[in-house]
Each structure stands twice: as structure tokens, then as C-alpha cells.
Amino acid sequence: MVRAPCCEKMGLKKGPWTPEEDRILVSYIHNYGHANWRALPKQAGLLRCGKSCRLRWINYLRPDIKRGNFTKEEEDTIITLHESLGNRWSAIAAQLPGRTDNEIKNVWHTHLKKRLLKQNHTPQIIKHSMITSPQYEQEQVSINADSESSNITLSTHNNIYSCEQYSSLLTDTTTVATSSTETIKCGSLDYAMNFPLMDESCGSSDAENSSSMMTAEFFDGLQDHFGFNYSNVMDPSHMNEASYVDDGMDFWRSLLIDVGGIQGFL
DNA sequence: AATATACGCAACCGCAAGGCC
DNA sequence: AGGCCTTGCGGTTGCGTATAT
């Protein structure tokens, strides 16, 4: 199939529409309709391709377009429909009179997706159990991570350290230790991972909730970022999910000891 | 006040489906 | 049956504006 030459090669205009172009398009469609989008711009005297004209009409100039912000009801409808239809924006738009697929797609990407993420990540203070370090046996360390605010505190039996105190170490790190997937940024790379939710009892972790996404790249990133070598703690290349769960505490222990130890926190 | 960064939205691009010849 | 054309869709881009530094 031979593709039609693009607009620029045809000497046609691209980019934002001017009020005058809008006026011409609306006036033409009002008088003659839009039976053939390809022929329309030439007949109307517009230096645009048919595709551009169609998009402008469908998404902006159509008289039945609803203007203004989406209502709470509309947003809820989009979320519900998206659950069942996925990214089928036109199908979703069909259920929302006056709203276009493009507009719904934009709202989804700019507002609703974030809102859903926030809802799914309800504030969760994870007070997990005392981590006893073999190296610092006298110190018992616990992490408190708020998955919503990304606030992290680190406490020993003597002190509680706020995330600000070691935020310089974790400059690129979003958050740690939740039962849901978080993104940890190590250097320029993003690593999605799922930490086990650690319960209140000492040292155990929630194997049911843990679907390990920890990869060798993740550990490489950590090593690059923090300058540590975790290979002596565990070998990610041989780590299956079960062993990850088992090794979860070791991971945290080593991370905190290394980070905290170097900073003199412990 | 100037500059950098983030955000929102309109518009574009490429592909696929379906109709027509 | 197969090629061409048009339309529709979803992903992506880029510009203008708002906010932060």
C-alpha cells in the first residue's frame, strides 16, 4: 500500500489552528457537511490535510462538544469504564456525551492515573520489626516508611533519624519498603520492585504479597548509586522468589547498616 | 526578575480496519 | 481476490503556561 505524502511535502500547514481557519472549517461543514475529509480542505480553501481537519472538527469545533473540567461523576465513569475496556478511548468516549476520546485520554494520563495510584497506595506506615544486625548486635533498627509521603524514618533503640537526615544519600530514591510496587530510582535508571511487607513480628516477611521484581540490574543500580557491593549478601542472579523473600531482611539489614554505618547513624 | 522545570492539552503520526472498485 | 483509499484509533510529541528555584 502506498502511503499518501505527508502534509509538509504537499505544502500543507501544520500546527495550531487559527481562528480564521476554524471559521472557514465550521462554515464549510455547516453548509456542505463532511462526506469526504480528504477532499474537504481543498474544497473549503484550507491549506490543511483532511486528517487535520477531521481532528480539529471532532476534538474542538463540533457543536456538541462539552467544555470545561470533567465532573467527579465523569471521572468516576472513566475509571470504571477503563477497568473493563482498557485503553479503548473511543469506546469510553461513546459513554460520555460531549467528551472526545482525545480529551478522555489526556485526562486519564494527566489526572486519573495519578489519582488511582494514590488511592491504591493508601498511606501505610510500615513499622517493621526490629532488625538486629550481626555487626551491630547491640543496635536494633527499624524502618518506618510512609508509602504516600515517601517519608522514611530510621530508628535505633537510642535515636530516631528522619528521612531528611539521610535524604542526601537517597537523593534519587523515591521510597522504600511497601507491600505494593514502588519505583526506586538509582542514578539515571528506574527499577520497579516489590518489597515484601514486613510484619510486626520479628523478622518475618509476607511471602504472599511478594512478587519479586528485583533484578540483577536493580542491584547493579544500587551498587552504582550507593557505591556498595551487595554481592556478598546475596546473589541476585541466582535468587528466585522464595529466596528473595527469605533474603529480604538481609537486604534491608545490609542496606541500613551500610548507609547508616557510613553516616555514623548507627 | 530570570531561569529551569513540570504540567496540561491540542495536534500529529503511524497503523489497522473496512469499504469500494 | 486483491489493491487502493478513507476513516478511525491509540500512542506520542511539542508548545504554551504555571510553578519552583
Coordinates of N, CA and C (backbone and C1' of nucleotides) in Angstrom, one line a residue, chain A residues 1 35-38 51 54 87-90 105, chain C residues 4-13 15-16:
Chain A
M1 N 0.9 -1.2 0.0 CA 0.0 0.0 0.0 C 0.9 1.2 0.0
A35 N -18.7 14.8 4.0 CA -18.8 13.5 3.4 C -17.4 12.9 3.1
N36 N -16.5 13.8 2.7 CA -15.2 13.3 2.3 C -14.1 14.2 2.9
W37 N -13.5 13.7 4.0 CA -12.5 14.6 4.7 C -11.3 14.9 3.8
R38 N -10.9 14.0 2.9 CA -9.7 14.2 2.1 C -10.0 15.3 1.1
K51 N -7.0 14.9 7.3 CA -6.9 14.3 8.6 C -6.9 15.4 9.7
R54 N -10.4 16.8 10.1 CA -11.3 15.9 10.8 C -11.0 16.0 12.3
N87 N -7.6 0.7 27.4 CA -7.3 2.0 26.7 C -8.1 2.2 25.4
R88 N -9.3 1.7 25.4 CA -10.2 1.9 24.2 C -11.0 3.2 24.4
W89 N -10.2 4.3 24.1 CA -10.7 5.6 24.5 C -12.0 6.0 23.7
S90 N -12.1 5.5 22.5 CA -13.3 5.9 21.7 C -14.5 5.2 22.3
K105 N -8.5 10.6 27.0 CA -7.1 10.1 27.0 C -6.2 11.0 27.8
Chain C
dC4 P -1.9 -0.7 -5.1 O5' -3.1 0.3 -4.8 C5' -4.0 0.6 -5.8 C4' -5.1 1.5 -5.2 C3' -4.6 2.7 -4.4 O3' -5.3 3.8 -4.8 C1' -6.3 1.4 -3.2
dC5 P -4.9 5.2 -4.3 O5' -6.1 5.6 -3.3 C5' -7.4 5.4 -3.8 C4' -8.4 5.7 -2.6 C3' -8.0 6.9 -1.7 O3' -9.1 7.7 -1.7 C1' -8.4 4.9 -0.4
dT6 P -9.0 9.1 -0.9 O5' -9.8 8.8 0.4 C5' -11.1 8.2 0.3 C4' -11.6 7.9 1.7 C3' -11.4 9.0 2.8 O3' -12.6 9.3 3.3 C1' -10.6 6.8 3.6
dT7 P -12.8 10.4 4.5 O5' -12.8 9.5 5.8 C5' -13.7 8.3 5.8 C4' -13.5 7.5 7.1 C3' -13.5 8.3 8.4 O3' -14.4 7.7 9.2 C1' -11.6 6.9 8.2
dG8 P -14.8 8.4 10.6 O5' -13.9 7.5 11.6 C5' -14.1 6.1 11.6 C4' -13.1 5.5 12.6 C3' -13.0 6.2 13.9 O3' -13.1 5.2 14.9 C1' -10.8 5.9 13.0
dC9 P -13.2 5.7 16.5 O5' -11.8 5.2 17.0 C5' -11.4 3.8 16.6 C4' -9.9 3.6 17.1 C3' -9.6 4.2 18.4 O3' -9.2 3.2 19.3 C1' -8.0 4.8 16.8
dG10 P -9.1 3.4 20.8 O5' -7.5 3.5 21.0 C5' -6.7 2.4 20.6 C4' -5.3 2.8 20.7 C3' -4.8 3.4 22.0 O3' -3.6 2.8 22.4 C1' -4.3 4.9 20.2
dG11 P -2.8 3.3 23.7 O5' -1.5 4.0 23.1 C5' -0.8 3.3 22.1 C4' 0.4 4.1 21.6 C3' 1.2 4.8 22.7 O3' 2.6 4.7 22.3 C1' 0.3 6.4 21.2
dT12 P 3.7 5.3 23.2 O5' 4.0 6.7 22.6 C5' 4.2 6.8 21.2 C4' 4.4 8.2 20.8 C3' 5.3 9.0 21.7 O3' 6.4 9.5 20.9 C1' 3.3 10.2 21.2
dT13 P 7.6 10.4 21.6 O5' 7.2 11.8 21.0 C5' 6.7 11.9 19.6 C4' 6.3 13.4 19.4 C3' 7.3 14.4 20.0 O3' 7.5 15.4 18.9 C1' 5.1 14.8 20.7
dC15 P 7.6 22.9 19.4 O5' 6.6 24.0 19.7 C5' 5.3 23.9 19.3 C4' 4.3 24.4 20.4 C3' 4.9 25.7 21.1 O3' 3.8 26.7 21.1 C1' 4.2 24.1 22.7
dG16 P 4.2 28.2 21.4 O5' 3.2 28.5 22.6 C5' 1.9 28.1 22.6 C4' 1.2 28.1 23.9 C3' 1.6 29.3 24.8 O3' 0.4 29.7 25.5 C1' 2.3 27.3 25.9

